[in-house]
Coordinates of N, CA and C in Angstrom, one line a residue:
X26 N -4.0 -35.9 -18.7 CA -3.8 -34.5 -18.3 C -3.0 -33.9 -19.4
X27 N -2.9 -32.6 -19.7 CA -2.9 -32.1 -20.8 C -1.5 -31.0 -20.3
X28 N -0.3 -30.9 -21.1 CA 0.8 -30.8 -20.4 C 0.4 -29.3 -20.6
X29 N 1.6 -28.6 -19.5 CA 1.8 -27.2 -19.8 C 2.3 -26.7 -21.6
X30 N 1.7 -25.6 -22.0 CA 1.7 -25.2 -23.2 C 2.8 -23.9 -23.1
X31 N 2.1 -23.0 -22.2 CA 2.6 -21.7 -22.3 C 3.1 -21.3 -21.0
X32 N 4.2 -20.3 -21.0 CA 4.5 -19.4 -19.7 C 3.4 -19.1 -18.7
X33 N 2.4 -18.4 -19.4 CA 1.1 -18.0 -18.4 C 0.5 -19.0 -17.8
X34 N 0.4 -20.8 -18.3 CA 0.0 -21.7 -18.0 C 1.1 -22.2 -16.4
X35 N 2.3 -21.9 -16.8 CA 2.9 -21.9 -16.0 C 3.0 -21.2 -14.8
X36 N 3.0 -20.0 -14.9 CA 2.8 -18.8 -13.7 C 1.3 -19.4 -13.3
X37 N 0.1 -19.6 -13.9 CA -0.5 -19.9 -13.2 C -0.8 -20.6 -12.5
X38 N -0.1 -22.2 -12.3 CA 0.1 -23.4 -11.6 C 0.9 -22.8 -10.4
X39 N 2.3 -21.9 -11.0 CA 3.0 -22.2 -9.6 C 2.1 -20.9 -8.6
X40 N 1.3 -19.8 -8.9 CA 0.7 -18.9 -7.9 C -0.2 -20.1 -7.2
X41 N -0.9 -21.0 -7.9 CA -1.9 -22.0 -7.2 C -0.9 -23.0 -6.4
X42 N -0.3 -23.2 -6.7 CA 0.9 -24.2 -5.3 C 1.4 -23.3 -4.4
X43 N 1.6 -21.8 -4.6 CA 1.8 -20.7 -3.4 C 1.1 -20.4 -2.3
X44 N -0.3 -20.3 -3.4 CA -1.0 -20.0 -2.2 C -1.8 -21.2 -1.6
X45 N -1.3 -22.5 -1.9 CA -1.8 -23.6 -0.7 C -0.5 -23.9 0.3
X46 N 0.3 -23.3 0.1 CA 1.6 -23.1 1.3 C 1.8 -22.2 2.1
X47 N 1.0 -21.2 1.7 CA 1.3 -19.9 2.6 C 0.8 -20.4 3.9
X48 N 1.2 -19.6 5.0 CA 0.9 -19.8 6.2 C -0.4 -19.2 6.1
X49 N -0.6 -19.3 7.6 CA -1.9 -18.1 8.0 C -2.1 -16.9 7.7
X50 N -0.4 -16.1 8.2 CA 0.0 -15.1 8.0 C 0.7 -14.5 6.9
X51 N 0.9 -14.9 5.8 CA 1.1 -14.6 4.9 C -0.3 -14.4 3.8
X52 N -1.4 -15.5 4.2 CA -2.6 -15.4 3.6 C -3.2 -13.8 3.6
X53 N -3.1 -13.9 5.4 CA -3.7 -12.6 5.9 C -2.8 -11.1 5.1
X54 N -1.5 -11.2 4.8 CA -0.9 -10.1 4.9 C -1.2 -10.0 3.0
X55 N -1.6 -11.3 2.4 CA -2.0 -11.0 0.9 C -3.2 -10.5 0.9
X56 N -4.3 -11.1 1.4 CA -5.5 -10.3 1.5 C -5.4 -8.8 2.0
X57 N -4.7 -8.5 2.9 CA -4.9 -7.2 3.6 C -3.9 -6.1 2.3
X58 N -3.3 -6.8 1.2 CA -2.5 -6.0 0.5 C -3.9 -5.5 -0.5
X59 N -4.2 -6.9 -0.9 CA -5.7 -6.7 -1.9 C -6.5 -5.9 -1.6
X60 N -6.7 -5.6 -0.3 CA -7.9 -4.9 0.1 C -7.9 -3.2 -0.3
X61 N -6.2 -2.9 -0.6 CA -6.0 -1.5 -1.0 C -5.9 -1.8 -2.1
X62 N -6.7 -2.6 -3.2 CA -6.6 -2.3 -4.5 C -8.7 -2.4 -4.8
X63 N -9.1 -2.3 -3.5 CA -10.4 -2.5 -3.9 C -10.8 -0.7 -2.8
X64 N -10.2 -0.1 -2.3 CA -10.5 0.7 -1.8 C -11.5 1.9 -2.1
X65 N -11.6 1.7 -3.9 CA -12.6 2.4 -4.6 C -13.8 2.2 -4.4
X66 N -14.1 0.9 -3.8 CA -15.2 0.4 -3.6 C -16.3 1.2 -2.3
X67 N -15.1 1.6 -1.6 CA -15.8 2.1 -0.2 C -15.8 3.7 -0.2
X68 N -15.8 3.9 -1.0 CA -15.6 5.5 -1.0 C -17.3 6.0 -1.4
X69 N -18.2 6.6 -0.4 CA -19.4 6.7 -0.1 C -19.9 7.8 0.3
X70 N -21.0 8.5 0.2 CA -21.3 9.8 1.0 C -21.8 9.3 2.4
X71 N -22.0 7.8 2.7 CA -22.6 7.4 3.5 C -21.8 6.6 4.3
X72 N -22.3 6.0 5.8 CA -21.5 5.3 6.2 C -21.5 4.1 5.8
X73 N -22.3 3.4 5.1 CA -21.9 1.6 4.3 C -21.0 1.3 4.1
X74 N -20.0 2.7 3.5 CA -18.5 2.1 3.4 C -17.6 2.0 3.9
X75 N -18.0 3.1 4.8 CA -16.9 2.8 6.4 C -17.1 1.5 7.3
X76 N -18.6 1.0 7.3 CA -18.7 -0.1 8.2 C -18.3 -1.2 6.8
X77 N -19.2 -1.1 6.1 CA -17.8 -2.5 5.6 C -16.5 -2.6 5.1
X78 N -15.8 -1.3 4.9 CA -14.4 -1.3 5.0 C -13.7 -2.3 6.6
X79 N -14.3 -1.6 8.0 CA -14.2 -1.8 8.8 C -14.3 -3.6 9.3
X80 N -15.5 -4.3 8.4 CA -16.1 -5.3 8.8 C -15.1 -6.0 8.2
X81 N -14.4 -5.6 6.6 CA -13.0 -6.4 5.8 C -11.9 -6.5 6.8
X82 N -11.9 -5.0 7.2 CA -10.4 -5.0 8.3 C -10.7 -6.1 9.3
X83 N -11.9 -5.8 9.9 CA -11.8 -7.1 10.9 C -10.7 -8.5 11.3
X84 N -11.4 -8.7 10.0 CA -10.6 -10.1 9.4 C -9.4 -10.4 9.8
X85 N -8.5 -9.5 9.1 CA -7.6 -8.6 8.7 C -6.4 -8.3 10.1
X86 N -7.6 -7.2 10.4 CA -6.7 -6.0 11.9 C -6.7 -6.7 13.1
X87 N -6.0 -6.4 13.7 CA -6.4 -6.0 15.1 C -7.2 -4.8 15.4
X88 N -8.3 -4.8 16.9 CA -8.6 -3.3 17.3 C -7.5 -2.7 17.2
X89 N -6.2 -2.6 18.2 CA -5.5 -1.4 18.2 C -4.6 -1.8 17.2
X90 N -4.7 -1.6 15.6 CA -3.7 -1.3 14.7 C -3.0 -0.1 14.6
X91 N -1.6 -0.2 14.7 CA -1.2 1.1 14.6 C -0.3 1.3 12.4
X92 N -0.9 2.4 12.3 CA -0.4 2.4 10.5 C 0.7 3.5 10.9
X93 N 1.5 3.8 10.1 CA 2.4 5.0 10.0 C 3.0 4.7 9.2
X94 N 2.8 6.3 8.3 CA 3.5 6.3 6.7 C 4.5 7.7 7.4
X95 N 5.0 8.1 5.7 CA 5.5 9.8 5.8 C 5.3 10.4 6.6
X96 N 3.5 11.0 6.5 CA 2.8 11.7 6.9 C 2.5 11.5 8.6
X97 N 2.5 10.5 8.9 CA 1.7 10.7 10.3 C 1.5 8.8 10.8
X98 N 1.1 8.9 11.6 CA 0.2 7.7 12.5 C -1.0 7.4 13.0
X99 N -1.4 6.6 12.8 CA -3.2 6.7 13.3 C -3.1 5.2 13.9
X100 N -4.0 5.3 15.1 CA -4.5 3.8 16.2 C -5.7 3.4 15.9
X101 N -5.8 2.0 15.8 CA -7.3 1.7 15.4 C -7.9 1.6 14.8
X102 N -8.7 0.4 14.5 CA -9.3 0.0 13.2 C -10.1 1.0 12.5
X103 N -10.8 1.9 13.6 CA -12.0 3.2 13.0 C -10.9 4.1 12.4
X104 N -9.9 4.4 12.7 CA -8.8 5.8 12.4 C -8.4 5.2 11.2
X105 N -7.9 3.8 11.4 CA -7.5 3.4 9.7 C -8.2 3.7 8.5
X106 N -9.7 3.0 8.9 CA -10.5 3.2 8.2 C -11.3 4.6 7.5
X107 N -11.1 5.2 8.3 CA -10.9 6.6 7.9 C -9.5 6.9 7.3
X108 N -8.7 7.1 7.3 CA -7.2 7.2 6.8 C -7.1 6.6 5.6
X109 N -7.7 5.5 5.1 CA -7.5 4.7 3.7 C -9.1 5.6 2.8
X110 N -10.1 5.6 3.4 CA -11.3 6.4 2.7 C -10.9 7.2 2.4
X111 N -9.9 8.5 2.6 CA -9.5 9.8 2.5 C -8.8 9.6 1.2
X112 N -7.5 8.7 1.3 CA -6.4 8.3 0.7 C -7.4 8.1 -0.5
X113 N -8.2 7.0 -0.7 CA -8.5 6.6 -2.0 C -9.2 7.7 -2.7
X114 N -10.2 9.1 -1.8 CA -10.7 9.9 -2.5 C -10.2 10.8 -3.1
X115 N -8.9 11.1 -2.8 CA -7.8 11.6 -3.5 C -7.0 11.4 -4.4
X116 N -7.1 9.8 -4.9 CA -6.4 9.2 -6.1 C -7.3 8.9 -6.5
X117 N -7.2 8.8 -8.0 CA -8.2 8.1 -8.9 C -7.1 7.4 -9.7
X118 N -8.5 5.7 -9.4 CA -8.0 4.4 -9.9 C -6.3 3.9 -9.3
X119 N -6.3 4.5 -8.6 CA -5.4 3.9 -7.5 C -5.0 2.5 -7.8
X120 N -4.0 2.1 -8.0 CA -3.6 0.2 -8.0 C -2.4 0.0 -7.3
X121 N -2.4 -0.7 -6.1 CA -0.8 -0.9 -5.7 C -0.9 -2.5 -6.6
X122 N 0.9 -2.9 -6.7 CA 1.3 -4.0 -7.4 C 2.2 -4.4 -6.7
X123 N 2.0 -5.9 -6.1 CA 2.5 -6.8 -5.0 C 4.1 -7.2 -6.0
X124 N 5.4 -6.4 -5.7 CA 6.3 -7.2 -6.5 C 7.1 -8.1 -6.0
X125 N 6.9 -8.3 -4.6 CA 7.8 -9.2 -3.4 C 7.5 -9.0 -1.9
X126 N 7.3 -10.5 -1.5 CA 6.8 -10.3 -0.1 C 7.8 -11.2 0.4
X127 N 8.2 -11.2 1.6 CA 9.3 -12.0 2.6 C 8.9 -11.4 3.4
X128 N 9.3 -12.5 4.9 CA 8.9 -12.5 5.9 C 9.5 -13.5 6.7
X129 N 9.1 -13.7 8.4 CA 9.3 -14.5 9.1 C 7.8 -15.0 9.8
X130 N 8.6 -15.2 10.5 CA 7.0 -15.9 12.0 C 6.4 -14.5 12.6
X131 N 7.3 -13.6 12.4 CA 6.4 -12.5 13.2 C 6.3 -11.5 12.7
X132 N 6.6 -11.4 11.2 CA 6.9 -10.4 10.6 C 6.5 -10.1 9.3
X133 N 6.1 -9.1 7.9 CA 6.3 -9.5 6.9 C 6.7 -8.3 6.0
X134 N 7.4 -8.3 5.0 CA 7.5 -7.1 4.2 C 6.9 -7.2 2.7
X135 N 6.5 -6.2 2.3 CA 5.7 -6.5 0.7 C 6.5 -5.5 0.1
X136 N 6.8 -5.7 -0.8 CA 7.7 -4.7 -1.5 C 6.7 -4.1 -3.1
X137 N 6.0 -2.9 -3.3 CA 5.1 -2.8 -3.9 C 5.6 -1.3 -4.5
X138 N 4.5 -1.3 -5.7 CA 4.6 -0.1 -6.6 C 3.0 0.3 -6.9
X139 N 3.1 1.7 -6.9 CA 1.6 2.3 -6.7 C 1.8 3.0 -8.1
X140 N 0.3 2.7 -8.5 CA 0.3 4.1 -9.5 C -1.2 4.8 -9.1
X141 N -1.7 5.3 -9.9 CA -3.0 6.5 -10.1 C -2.6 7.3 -10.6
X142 N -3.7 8.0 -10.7 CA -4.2 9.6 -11.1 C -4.4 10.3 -10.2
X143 N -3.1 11.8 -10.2 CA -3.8 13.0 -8.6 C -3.3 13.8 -9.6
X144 N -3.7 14.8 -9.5 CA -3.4 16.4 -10.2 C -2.3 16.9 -9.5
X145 N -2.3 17.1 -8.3 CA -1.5 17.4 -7.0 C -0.2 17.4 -7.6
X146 N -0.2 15.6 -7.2 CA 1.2 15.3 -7.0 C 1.8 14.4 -8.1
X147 N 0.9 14.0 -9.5 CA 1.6 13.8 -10.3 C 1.9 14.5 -11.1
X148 N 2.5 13.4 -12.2 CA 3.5 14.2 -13.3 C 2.4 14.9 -14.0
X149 N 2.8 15.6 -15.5 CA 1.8 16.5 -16.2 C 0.7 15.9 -16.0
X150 N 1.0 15.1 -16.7 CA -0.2 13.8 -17.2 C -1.3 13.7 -16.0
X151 N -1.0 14.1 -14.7 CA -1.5 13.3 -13.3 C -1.3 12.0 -13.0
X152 N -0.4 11.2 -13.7 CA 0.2 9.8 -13.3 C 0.8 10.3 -12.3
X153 N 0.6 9.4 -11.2 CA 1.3 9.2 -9.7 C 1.8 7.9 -9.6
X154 N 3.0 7.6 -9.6 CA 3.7 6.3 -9.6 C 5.1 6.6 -8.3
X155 N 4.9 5.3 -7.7 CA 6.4 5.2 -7.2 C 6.3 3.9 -6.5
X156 N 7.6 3.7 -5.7 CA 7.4 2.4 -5.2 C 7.6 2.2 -3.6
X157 N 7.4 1.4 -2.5 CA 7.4 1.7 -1.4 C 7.6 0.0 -0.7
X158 N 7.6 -0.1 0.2 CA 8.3 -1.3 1.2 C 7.2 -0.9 2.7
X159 N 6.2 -2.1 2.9 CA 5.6 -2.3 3.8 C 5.9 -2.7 4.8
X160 N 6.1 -3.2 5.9 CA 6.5 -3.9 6.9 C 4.9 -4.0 8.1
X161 N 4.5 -5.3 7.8 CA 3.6 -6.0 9.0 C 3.5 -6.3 9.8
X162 N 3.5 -6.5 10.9 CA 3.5 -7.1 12.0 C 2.0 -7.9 12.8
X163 N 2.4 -8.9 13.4 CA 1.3 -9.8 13.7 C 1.1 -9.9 15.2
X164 N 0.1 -10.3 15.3 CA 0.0 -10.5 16.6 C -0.6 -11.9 17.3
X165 N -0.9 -12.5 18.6 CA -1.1 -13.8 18.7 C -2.4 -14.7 17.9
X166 N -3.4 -13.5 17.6 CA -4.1 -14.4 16.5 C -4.0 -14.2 15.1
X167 N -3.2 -14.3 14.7 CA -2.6 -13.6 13.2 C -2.9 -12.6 12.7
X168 N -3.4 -11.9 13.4 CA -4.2 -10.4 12.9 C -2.7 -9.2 12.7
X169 N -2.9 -8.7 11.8 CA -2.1 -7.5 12.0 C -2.3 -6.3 12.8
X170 N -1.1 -5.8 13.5 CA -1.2 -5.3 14.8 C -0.5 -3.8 14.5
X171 N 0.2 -3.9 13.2 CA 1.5 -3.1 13.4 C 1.7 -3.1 11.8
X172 N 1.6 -1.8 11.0 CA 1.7 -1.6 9.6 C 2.7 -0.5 9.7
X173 N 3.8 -0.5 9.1 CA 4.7 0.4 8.5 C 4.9 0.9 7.1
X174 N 4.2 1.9 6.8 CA 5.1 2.3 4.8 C 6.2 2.9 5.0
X175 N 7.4 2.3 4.1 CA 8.3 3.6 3.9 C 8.3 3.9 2.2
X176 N 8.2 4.9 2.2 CA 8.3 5.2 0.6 C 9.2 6.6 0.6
X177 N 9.6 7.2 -0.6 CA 10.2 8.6 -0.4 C 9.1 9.4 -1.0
X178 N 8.9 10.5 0.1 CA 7.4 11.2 0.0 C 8.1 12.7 -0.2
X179 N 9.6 12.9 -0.2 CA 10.6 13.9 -0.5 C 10.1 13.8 -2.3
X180 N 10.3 13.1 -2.8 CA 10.2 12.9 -4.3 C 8.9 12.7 -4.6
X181 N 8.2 12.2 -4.2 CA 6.7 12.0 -4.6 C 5.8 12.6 -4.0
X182 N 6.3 13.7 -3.1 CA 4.9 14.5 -2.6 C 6.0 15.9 -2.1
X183 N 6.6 15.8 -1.8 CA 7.2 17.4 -1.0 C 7.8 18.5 -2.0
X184 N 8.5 17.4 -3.4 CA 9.3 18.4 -4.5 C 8.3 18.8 -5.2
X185 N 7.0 18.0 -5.3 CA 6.0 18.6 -6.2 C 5.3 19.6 -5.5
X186 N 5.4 20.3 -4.4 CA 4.6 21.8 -3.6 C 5.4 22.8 -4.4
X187 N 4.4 24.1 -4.4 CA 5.5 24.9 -5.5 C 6.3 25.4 -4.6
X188 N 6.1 25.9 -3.4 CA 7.1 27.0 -3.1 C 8.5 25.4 -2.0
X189 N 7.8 24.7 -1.6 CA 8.6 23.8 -0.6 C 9.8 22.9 -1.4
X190 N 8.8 22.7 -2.6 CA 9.4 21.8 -3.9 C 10.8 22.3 -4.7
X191 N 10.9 23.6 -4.4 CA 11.9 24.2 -5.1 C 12.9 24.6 -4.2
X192 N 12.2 24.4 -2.6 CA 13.4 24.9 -1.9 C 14.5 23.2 -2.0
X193 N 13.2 22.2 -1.9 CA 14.3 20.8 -2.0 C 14.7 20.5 -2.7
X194 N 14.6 20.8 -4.2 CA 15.5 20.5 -5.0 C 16.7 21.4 -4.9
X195 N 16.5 22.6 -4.6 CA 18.0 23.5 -4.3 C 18.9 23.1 -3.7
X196 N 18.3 22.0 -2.3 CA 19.3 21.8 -1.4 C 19.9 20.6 -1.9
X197 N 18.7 19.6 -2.9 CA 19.4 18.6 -3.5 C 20.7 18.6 -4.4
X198 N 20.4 20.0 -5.0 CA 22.0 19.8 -5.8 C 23.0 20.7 -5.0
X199 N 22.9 21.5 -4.4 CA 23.9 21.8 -3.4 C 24.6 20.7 -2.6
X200 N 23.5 19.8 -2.2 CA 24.3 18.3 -1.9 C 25.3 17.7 -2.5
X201 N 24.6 17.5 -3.9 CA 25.0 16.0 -4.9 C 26.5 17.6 -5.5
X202 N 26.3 18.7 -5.6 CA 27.4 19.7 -6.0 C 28.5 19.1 -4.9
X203 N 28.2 18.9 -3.6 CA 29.9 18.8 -2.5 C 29.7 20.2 -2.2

């Protein structure tokens, strides 16, 4: 056998000893992170991509998943699935980046950084970057049951509105002023 040579030879051994230890639920909560880096895929005039977005969730969800970000909450694999279609038609080339996952038996958190392209809400450029903290929840057949984002949507979506944007920065240095 032929020793390790390089660092990358290295990171790649120990991801392959990772993921034959993951549990069930950690498998599932990596796949279900993956799946929002393929979200481009399903973005369709037709319904093909809602039913196989849907058919991936499966896997994946429970029926009654409940998600809730910033913005709002939605129940159910069909509401998700709708909710992530929207999301991705609005970003272009979207990539979240897995930088830390912990967890327990009933639980898990992924700690991740998003980038893309939005006119909206990124910088000049339209780069959209920030980073955000997941929180999973499972249920008795390892399906996820229960999705939490928290990210700050004050800095990455509310200070960039023109007229809302300028009232929150005013109040932010009236703050950090005393």
């Amino acid at each position: 056998m032929k020793p390790l040579q390089s660092p990358q030879d290295k990171v790649a051994v120990h991801q392959v000893a990772d993921s034959l230890t993951l549990t069930a639920r950690q498998r599932c909560a990596r796949n279900y992170f993956e799946l929002f880096n393929r979200l481009h895929r399903y973005q369709t005039e037709t319904a093909s991509g809602d039913s196989q977005l849907m058919a991936e969730l499966g896997v994946l969800v429970s029926d009654g998943i409940c998600f809730e970000d910033p913005f709002g909450a939605v129940e159910g694999r069909k509401a998700l699935t709708d909710y992530l279609i929207r999301f991705a038609e609005q970003v272009e080339e979207g990539h979240f980046e897995l930088l830390q996952q912990a967890g327990d038996d009933n639980a898990c958190m992924l700690l991740w950084r998003f980038s893309g392209f939005n006119r909206r809400f990124g910088d000049a450029d339209g780069i959209w970057c920030f980073e955000g903290v997941s929180v999973l929840y499972f249920d008795d057949e390892d399906k996820i049951c229960r999705h939490i984002d928290y990210w700050d949507s004050g800095t990455c979506v509310y200070q960039k509105l023109p007229v809302l944007g300028g009232l929150i920065r005013w109040i932010k240095r009236r703050i950090h002023q005393g």
